[in-house]
CSV table of C-alpha atoms in Angstrom, one decimal:
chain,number,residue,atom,x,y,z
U,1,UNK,CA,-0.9,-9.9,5.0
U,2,UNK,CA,2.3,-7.9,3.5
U,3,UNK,CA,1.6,-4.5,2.8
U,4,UNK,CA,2.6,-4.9,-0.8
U,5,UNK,CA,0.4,-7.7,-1.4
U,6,UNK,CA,-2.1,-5.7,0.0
U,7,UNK,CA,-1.7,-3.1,-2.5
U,8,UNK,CA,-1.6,-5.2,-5.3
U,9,UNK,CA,-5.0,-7.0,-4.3
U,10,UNK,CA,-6.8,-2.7,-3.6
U,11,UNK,CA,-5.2,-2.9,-7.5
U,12,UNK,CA,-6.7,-5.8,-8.8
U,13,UNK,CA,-9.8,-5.1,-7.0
U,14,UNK,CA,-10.6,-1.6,-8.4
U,15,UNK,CA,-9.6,-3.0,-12.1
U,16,UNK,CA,-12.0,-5.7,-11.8
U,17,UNK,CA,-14.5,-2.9,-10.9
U,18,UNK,CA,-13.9,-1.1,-13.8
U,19,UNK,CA,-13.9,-4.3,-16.1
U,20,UNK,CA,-17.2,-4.6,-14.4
U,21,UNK,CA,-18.2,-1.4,-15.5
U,22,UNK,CA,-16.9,-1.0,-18.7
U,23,UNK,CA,-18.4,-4.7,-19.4
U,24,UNK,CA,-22.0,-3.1,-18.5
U,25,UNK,CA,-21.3,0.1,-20.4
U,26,UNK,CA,-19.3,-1.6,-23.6
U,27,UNK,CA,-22.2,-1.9,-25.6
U,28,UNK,CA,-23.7,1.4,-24.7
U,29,UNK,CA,-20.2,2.6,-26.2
U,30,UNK,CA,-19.6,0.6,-28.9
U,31,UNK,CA,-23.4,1.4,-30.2
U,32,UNK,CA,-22.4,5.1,-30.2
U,33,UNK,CA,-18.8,4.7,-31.9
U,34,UNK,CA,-20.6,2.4,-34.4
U,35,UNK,CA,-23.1,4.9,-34.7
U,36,UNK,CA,-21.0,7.9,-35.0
U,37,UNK,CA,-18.3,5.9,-37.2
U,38,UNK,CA,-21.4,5.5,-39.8
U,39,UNK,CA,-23.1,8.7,-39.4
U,40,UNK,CA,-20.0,10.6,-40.8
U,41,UNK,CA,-19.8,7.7,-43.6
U,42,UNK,CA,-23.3,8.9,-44.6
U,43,UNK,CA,-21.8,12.5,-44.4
U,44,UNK,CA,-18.5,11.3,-46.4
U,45,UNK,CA,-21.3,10.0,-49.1
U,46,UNK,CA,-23.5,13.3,-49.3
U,47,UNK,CA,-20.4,15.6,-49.6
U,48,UNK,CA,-19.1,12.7,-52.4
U,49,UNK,CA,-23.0,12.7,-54.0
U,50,UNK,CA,-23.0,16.9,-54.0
U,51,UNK,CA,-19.4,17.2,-55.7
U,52,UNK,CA,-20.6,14.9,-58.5
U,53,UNK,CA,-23.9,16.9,-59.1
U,54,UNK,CA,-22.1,20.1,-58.7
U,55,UNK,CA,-19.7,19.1,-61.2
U,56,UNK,CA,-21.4,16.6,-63.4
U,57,UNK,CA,-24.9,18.6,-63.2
U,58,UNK,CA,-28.5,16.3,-61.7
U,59,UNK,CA,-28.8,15.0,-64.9
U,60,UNK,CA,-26.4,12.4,-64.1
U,61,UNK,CA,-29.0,10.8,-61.6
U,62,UNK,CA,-32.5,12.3,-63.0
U,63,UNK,CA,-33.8,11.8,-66.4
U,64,UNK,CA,-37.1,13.6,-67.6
U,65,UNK,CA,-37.9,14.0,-63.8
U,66,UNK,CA,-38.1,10.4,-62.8
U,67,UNK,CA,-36.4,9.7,-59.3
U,68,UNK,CA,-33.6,7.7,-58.9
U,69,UNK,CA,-32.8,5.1,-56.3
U,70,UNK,CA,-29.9,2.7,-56.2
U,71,UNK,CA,-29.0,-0.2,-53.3
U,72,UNK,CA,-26.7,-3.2,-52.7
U,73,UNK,CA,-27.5,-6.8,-54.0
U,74,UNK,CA,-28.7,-7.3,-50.4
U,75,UNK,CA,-29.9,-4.2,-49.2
U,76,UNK,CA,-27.3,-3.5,-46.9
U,77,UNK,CA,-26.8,0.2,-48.5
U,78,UNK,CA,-29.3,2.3,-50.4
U,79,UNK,CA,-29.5,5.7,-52.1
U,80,UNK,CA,-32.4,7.8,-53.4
U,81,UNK,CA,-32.5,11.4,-55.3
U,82,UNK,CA,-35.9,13.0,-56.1
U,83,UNK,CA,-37.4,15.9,-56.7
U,84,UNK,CA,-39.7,17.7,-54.0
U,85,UNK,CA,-41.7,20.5,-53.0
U,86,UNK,CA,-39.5,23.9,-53.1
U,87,UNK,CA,-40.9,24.7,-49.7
U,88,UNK,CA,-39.8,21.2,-48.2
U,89,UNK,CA,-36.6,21.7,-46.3
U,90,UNK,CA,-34.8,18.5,-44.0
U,91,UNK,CA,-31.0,18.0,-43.4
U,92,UNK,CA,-31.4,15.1,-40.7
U,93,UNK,CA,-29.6,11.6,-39.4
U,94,UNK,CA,-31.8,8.9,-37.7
U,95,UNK,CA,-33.2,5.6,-38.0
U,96,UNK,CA,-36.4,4.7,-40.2
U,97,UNK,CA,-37.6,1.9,-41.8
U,98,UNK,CA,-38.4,1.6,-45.8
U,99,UNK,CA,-40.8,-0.4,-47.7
U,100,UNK,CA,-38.7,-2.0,-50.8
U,101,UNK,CA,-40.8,-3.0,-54.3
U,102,UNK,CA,-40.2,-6.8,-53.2
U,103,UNK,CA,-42.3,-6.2,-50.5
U,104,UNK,CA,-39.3,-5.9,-47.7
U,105,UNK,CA,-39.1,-3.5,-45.4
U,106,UNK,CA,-36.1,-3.0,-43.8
U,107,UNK,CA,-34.2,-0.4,-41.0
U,108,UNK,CA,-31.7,2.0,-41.8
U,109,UNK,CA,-29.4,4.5,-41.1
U,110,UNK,CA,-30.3,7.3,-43.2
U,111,UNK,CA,-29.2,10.3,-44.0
U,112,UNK,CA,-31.4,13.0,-45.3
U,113,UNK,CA,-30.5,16.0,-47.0
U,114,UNK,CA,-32.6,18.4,-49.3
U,115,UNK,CA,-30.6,21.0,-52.0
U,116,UNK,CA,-31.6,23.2,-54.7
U,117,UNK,CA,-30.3,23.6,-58.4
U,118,UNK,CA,-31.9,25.7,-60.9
U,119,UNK,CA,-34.9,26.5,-58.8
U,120,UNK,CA,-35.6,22.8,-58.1
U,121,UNK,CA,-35.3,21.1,-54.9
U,122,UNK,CA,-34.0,17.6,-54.5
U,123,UNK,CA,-34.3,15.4,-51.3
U,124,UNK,CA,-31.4,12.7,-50.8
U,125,UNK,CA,-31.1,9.8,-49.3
U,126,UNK,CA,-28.4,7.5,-48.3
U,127,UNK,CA,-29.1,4.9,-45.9
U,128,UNK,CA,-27.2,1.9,-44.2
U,129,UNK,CA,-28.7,-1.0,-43.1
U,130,UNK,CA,-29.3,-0.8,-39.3
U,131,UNK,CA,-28.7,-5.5,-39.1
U,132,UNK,CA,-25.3,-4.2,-40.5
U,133,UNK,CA,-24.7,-2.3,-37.6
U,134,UNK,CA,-25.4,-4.8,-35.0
U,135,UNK,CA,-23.1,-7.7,-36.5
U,136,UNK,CA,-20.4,-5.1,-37.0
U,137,UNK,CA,-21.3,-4.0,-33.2
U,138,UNK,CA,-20.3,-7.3,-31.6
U,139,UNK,CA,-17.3,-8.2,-32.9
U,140,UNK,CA,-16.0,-4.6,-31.7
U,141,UNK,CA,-17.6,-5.4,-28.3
U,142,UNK,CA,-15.5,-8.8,-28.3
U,143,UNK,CA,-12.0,-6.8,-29.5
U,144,UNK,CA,-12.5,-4.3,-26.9
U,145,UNK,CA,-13.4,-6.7,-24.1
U,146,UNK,CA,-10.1,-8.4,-25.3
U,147,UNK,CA,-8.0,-5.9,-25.6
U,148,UNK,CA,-9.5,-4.1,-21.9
U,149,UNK,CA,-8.3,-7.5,-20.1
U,150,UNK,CA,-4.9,-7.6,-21.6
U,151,UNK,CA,-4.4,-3.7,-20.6
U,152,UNK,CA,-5.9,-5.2,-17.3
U,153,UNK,CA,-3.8,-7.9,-16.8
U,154,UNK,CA,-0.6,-5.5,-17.6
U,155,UNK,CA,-1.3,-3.1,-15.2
U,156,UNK,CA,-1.5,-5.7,-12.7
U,157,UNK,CA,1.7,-7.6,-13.0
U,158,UNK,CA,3.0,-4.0,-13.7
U,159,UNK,CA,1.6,-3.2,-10.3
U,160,UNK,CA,3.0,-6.0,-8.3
U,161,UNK,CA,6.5,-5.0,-10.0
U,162,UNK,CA,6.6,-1.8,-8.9
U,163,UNK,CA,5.1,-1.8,-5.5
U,164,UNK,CA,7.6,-4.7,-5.0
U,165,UNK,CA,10.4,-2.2,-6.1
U,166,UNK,CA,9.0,0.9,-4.4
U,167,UNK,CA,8.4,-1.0,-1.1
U,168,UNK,CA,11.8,-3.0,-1.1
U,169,UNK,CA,13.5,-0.5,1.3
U,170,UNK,CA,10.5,-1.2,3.9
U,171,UNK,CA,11.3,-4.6,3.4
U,172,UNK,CA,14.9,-3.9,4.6
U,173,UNK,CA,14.2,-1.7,7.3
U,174,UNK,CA,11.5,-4.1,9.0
U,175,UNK,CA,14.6,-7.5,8.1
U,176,UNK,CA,17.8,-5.3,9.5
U,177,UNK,CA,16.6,-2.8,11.7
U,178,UNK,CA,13.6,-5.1,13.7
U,179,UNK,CA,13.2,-8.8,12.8
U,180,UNK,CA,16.7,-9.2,12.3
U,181,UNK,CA,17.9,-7.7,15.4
U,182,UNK,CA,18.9,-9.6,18.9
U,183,UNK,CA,17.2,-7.7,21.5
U,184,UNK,CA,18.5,-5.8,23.5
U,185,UNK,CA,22.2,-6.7,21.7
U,186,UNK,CA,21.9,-4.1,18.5
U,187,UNK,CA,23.8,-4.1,15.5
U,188,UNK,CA,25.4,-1.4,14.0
U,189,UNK,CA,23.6,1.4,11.9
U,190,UNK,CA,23.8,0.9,8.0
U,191,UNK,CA,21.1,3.4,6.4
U,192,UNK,CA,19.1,1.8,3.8
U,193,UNK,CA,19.6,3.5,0.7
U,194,UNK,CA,16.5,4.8,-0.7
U,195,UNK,CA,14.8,7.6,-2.4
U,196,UNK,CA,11.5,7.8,-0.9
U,197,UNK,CA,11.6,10.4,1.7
U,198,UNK,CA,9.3,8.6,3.6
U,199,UNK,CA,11.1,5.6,4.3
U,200,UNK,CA,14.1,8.1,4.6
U,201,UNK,CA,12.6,9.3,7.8
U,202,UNK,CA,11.3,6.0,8.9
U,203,UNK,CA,14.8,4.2,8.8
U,204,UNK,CA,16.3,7.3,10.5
U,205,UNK,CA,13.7,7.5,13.5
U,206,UNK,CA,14.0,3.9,13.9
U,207,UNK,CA,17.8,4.0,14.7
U,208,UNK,CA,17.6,6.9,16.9
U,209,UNK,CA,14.7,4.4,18.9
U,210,UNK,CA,17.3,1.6,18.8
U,211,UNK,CA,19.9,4.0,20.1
U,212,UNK,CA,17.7,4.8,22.6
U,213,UNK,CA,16.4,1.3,24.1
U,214,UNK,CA,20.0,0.3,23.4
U,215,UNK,CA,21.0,2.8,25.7
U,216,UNK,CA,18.5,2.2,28.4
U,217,UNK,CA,19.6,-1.3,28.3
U,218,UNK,CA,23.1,-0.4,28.8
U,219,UNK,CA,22.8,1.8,32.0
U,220,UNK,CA,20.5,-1.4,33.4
U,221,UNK,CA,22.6,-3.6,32.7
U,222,UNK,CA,25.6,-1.5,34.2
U,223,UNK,CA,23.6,-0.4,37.1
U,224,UNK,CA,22.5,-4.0,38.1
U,225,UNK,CA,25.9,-5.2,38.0
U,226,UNK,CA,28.0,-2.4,39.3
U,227,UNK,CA,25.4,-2.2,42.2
U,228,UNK,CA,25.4,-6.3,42.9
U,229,UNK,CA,29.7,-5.6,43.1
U,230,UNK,CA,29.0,-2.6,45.3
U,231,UNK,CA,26.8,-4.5,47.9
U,232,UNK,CA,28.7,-7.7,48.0
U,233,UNK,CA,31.3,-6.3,49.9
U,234,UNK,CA,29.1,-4.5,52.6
U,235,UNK,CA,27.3,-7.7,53.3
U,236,UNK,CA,30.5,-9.7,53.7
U,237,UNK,CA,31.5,-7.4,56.1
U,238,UNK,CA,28.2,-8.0,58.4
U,239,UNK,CA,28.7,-11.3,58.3
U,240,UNK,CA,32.1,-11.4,59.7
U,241,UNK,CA,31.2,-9.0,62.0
U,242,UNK,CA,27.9,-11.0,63.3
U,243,UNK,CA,30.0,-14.1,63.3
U,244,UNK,CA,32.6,-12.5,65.3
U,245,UNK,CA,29.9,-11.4,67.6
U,246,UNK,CA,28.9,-14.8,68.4
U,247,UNK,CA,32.4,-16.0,69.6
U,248,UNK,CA,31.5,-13.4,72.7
U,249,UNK,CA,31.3,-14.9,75.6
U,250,UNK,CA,28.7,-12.3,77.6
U,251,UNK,CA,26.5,-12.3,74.8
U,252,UNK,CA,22.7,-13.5,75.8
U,253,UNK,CA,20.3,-15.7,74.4
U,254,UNK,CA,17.9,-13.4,73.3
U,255,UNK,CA,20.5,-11.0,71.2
U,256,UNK,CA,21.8,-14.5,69.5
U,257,UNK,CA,18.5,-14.8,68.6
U,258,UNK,CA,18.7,-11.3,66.9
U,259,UNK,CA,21.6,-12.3,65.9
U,260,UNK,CA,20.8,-15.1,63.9
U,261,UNK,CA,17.8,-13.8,62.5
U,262,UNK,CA,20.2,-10.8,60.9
U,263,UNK,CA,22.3,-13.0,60.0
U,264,UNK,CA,19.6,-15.0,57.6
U,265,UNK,CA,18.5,-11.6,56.5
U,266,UNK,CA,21.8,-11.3,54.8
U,267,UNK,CA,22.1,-14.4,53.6
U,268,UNK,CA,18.6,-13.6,51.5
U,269,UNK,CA,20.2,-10.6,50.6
U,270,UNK,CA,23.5,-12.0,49.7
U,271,UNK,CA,21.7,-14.7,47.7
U,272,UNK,CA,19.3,-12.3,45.5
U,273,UNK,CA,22.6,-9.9,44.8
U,274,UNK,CA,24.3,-13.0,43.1
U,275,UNK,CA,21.6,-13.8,41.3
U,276,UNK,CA,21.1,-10.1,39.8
U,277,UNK,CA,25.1,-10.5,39.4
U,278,UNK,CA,24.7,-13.8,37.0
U,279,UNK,CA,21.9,-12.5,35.1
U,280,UNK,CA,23.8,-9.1,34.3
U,281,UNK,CA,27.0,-11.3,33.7
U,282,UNK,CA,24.6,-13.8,31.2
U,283,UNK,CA,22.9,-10.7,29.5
U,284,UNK,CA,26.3,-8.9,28.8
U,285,UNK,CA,27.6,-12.1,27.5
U,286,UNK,CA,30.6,-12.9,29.9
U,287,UNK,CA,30.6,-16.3,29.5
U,288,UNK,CA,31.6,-19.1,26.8
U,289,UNK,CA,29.9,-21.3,24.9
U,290,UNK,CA,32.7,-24.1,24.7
U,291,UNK,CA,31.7,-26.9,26.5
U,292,UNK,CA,30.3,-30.2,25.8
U,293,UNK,CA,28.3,-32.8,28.0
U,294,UNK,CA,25.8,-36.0,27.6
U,295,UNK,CA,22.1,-34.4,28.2
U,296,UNK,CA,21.9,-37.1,30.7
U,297,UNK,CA,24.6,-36.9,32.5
U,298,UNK,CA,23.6,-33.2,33.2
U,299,UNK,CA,20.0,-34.1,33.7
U,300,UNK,CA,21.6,-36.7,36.6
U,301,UNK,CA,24.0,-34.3,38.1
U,302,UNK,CA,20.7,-31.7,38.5
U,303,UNK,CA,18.6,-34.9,40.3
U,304,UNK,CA,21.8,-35.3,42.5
U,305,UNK,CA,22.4,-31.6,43.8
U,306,UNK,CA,18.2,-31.9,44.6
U,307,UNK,CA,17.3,-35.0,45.5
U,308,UNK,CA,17.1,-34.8,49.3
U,309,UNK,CA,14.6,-31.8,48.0
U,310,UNK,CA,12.3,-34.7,46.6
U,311,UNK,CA,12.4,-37.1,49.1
U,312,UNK,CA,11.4,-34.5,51.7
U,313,UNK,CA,8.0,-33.8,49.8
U,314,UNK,CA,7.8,-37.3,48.8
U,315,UNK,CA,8.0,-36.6,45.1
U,316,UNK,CA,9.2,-39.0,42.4
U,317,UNK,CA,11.5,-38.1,39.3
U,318,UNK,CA,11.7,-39.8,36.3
U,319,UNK,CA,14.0,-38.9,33.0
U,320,UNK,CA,13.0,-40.1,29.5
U,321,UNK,CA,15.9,-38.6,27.3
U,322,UNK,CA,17.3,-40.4,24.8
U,323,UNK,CA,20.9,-41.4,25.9
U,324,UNK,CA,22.7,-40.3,22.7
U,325,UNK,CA,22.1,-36.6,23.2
U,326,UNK,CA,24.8,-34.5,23.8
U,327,UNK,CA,25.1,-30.5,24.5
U,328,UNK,CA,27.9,-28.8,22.3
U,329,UNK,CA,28.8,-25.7,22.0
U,330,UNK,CA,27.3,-24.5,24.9
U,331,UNK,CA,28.3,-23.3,29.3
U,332,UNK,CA,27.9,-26.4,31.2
U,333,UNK,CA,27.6,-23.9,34.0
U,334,UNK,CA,24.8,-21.9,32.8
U,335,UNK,CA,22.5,-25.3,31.2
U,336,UNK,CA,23.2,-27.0,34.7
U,337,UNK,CA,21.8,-23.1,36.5
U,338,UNK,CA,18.6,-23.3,34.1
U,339,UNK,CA,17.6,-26.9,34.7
U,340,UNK,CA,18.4,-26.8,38.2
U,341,UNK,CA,16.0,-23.7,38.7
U,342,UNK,CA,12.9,-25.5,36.5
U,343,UNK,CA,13.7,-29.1,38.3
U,344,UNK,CA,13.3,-26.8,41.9
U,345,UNK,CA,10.7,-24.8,40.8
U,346,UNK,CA,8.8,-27.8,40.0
U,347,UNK,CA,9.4,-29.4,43.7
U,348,UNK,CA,8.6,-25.7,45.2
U,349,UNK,CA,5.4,-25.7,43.7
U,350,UNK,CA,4.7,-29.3,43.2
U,351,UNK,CA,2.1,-31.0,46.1
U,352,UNK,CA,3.1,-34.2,48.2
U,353,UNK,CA,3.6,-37.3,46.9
U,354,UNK,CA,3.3,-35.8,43.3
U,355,UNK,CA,5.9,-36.3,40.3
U,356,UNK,CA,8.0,-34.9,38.2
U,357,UNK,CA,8.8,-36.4,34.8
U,358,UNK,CA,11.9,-35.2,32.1
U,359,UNK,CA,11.3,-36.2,28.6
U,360,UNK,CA,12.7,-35.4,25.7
U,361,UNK,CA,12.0,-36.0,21.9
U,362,UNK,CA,13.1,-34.5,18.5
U,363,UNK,CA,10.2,-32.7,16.5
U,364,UNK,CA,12.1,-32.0,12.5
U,365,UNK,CA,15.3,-30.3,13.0
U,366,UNK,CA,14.8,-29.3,16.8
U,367,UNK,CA,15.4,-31.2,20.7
U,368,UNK,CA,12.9,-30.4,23.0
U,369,UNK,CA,13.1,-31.2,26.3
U,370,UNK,CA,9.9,-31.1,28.3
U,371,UNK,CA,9.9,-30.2,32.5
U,372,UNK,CA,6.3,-31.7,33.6
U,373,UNK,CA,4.6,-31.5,37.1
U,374,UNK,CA,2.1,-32.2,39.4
U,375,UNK,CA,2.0,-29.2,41.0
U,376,UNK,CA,-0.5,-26.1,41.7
U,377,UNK,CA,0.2,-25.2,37.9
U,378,UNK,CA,0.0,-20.9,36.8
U,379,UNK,CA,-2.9,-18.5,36.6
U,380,UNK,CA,-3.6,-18.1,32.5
U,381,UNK,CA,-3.4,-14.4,33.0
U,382,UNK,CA,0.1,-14.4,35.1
U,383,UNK,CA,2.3,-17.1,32.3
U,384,UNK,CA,3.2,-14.0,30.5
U,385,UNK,CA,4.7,-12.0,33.5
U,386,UNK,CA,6.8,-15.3,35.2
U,387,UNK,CA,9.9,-14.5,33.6
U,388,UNK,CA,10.0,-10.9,34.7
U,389,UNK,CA,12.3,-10.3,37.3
U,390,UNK,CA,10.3,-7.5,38.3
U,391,UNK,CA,7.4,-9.3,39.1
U,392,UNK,CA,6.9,-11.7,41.5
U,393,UNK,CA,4.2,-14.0,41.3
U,394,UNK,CA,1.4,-14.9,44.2
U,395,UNK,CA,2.9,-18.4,45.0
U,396,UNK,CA,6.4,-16.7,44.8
U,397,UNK,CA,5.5,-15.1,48.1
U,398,UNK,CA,3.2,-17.7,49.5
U,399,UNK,CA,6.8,-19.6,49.0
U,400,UNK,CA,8.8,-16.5,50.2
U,401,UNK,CA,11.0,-16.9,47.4
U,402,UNK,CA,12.9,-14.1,45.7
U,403,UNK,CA,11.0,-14.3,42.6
U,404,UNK,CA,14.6,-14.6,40.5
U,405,UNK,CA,14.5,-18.6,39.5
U,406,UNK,CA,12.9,-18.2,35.7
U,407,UNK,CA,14.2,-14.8,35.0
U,408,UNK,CA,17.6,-16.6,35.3
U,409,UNK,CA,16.5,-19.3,33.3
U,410,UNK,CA,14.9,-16.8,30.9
U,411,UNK,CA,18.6,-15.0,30.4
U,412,UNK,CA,20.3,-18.0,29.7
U,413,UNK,CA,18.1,-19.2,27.7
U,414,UNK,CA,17.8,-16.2,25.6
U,415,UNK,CA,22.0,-16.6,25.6
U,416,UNK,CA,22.1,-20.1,24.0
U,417,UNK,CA,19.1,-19.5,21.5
U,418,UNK,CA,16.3,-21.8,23.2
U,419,UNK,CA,12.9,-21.1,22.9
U,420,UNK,CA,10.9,-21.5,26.3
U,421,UNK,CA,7.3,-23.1,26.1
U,422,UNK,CA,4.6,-22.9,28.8
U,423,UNK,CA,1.8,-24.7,29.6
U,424,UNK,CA,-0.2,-24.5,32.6
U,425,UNK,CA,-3.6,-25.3,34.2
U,426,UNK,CA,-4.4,-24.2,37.9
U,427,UNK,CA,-4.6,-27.2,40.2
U,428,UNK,CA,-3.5,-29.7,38.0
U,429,UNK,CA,0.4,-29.0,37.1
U,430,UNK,CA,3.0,-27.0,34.5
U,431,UNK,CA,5.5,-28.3,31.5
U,432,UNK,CA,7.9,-26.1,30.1
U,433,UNK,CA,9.5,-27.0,26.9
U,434,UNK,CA,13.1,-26.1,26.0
U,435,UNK,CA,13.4,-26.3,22.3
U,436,UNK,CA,17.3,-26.6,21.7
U,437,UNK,CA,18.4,-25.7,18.1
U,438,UNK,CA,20.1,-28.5,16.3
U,439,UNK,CA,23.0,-26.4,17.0
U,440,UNK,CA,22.9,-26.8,20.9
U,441,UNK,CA,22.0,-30.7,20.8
U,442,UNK,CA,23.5,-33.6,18.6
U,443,UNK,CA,22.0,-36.9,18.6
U,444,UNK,CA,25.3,-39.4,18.3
């Protein structure tokens, strides 16, 4: 999962947990607004109520002493003024319930409130109906829950935008500096222009990593092939020198024995210093992709240059490749070097009498082309390791080969853009798929 969608869903997730809360708390919350909203209405009333009598005198509301009480049509609202004990003293806001003349009794809101004028003391009341309350209460709890999504549903898309915007230059470190890059073969450094320090540091130590491994890849590459030039020459010399020594006429059996033996020493040697030579030459790009060939024409001359291989072990090869393939834009030399390796691999390690079958079949845009055999097949644990050149592989040595064959096949593969399959089980054989690009292979 992306990083920034990851953010967006932490987001989402701790807004639906506060929705969640809010939702259990709302009509906690709106009971108390409601309640405060109509506890300073009462208050708004009384300070209305007190100006009047102040200014008007009681008489306005109480006539030879009789208490007067006044409510709404439907009893929503009520208010009461009488006279009361001087010693009787409340100034108090709650709920209580009152027993009307009809017979009704209903809950309020009510405010009580007790003054004095001219030595008398006066209790009033103004009370709201508590029903009142509750269906103004739901509606509220309806706007808010509303009005909470929308806010919710904002700071989400809001979210996504930004995190999209604040994590774009992570984007474009991870697309140029990694994923986009051709190991070991790295492009230039352009910075990615940012302003989070962060990623400033980030795309910085990156490069200087590249710069690095770029490096270290360099002085390989230089070493391996300065060093297969150096020891070419040395070797050549031996050999003319060994072969000159067997034109002597004194020398003895046993020292041509010697002799000989030496002289297959440095053909090994000889042998395994080309092959470090062609894979430096490959990996520093030295060659040209130009050429064009039928695939089975190539396939053919690769059972040609090995068939008295498979008739000494008995083994039988058959080729199942469409006939209106061709290679383009590729090095005839290199293709013929990488199936000639997999084809002889495949007859090193295949058993007696066993088989060997090339097929080949076009899966959506891409060839592949699939080396199957009979053979001993891979240990699970060692497929990941056979294209090292620096390690070599139990049945490498039980073979005494050089261990060079699918490192070579590796680097040119890796030159043309083919992806290398394997798929092995001990005792029972290997295939490895090459899946050509649509740009190596044309079906006409």
């Amino acid at each position: 999962m992306k990083l920034g969608t990851k953010l967006t869903l932490f987001n989402a997730i701790s807004k639906l947990v506060i929705v969640i809360l809010f939702v259990l708390l709302l009509p906690v919350l709106i009971k108390n607004i409601s309640r405060s909203y109509v506890d300073s209405q009462l208050v708004k009333q009384k300070n209305k109520l007190l100006q009047i009598v102040k200014s008007q005198g009681i008489g306005t509301y109480i006539e030879n002493g009789e208490a007067y009480g006044s409510y709404l049509p439907l009893k929503e609202e009520y208010i009461s003024l009488d006279e009361v004990d001087p010693d009787y003293y409340l100034d108090t806001i709650k709920r209580g319930k009152r027993l009307f003349s009809e017979g009704d009794t209903l809950e309020y809101r009510i405010l009580s409130h007790t003054f004095k004028i001219k030595k008398k003391n006066y209790l009033l009341e103004i009370g709201k109906s508590v029903d009142t309350l509750d269906e103004t209460s739901a509606p509220l709890q309806n706007i808010a829950f509303q009005v909470l999504l929308g806010m919710i549903l904002l700071t989400v898309l809001a979210d996504q935008v930004y995190s999209t915007y604040v994590l774009k230059p992570l984007r474009l470190i991870i697309k140029t500096k990694l994923v986009g890059q051709k190991f070991p073969n790295f492009q230039s450094y352009r910075k990615v222009r940012t302003t989070t320090s962060d990623f400033e540091h980030l795309d910085i130590s990156i490069h200087n990593m590249i710069e690095t491994i770029a490096d270290k890849f360099h002085k390989e590459r230089e070493f391996i092939s300065n060093a297969s030039h150096e020891l070419m020459t040395p070797i050549s010399i031996l050999q003319s020198k060994i072969e000159n020594m067997f034109e002597e006429e004194d020398i003895n059996d046993d020292l041509k024995t010697r002799l000989l033996e030496m002289q297959r020493i440095l053909n090994r040697l000889k042998s395994i210093t080309k092959t470090l030579l062609l894979i430096s030459q490959i990996e520093n790009e030295q060659f040209l992709k130009e050429d064009t060939a039928s695939v089975v024409d190539l396939l053919q001359d690769v059972n040609d240059e090995i068939s008295i291989r498979l008739q000494d072990k008995d083994i039988s090869y058959e080729m199942t490749v469409p006939d209106n393939w061709h290679f383009v834009n590729m090095n005839k030399f290199l293709l013929f070097n990488l199936f000639f390796n997999l084809v002889n691999n495949a007859i090193k390690y295949n058993n007696e009498g066993g088989s060997i079958n090339v097929t080949g079949v076009q899966v959506f845009d891409k060839f592949v082309i699939s080396i199957t055999d009979t053979g001993i097949g891979i240990d699970a644990d060692a497929i990941p390791l056979i294209f090292n050149r620096f390690k070599k592989m139990r049945q490498a040595l039980k073979q005494d080969s050089f261990g060079l064959g699918l490192p070579i096949v590796k680097s040119i593969a890796l030159f043309h853009d083919i992806d290398i399959d394997v798929i092995s089980e001990k005792g029972k054989g290997s295939t490895f798929k090459l899946i050509f690009p649509a740009t190596l292979i044309v079906a006409r």
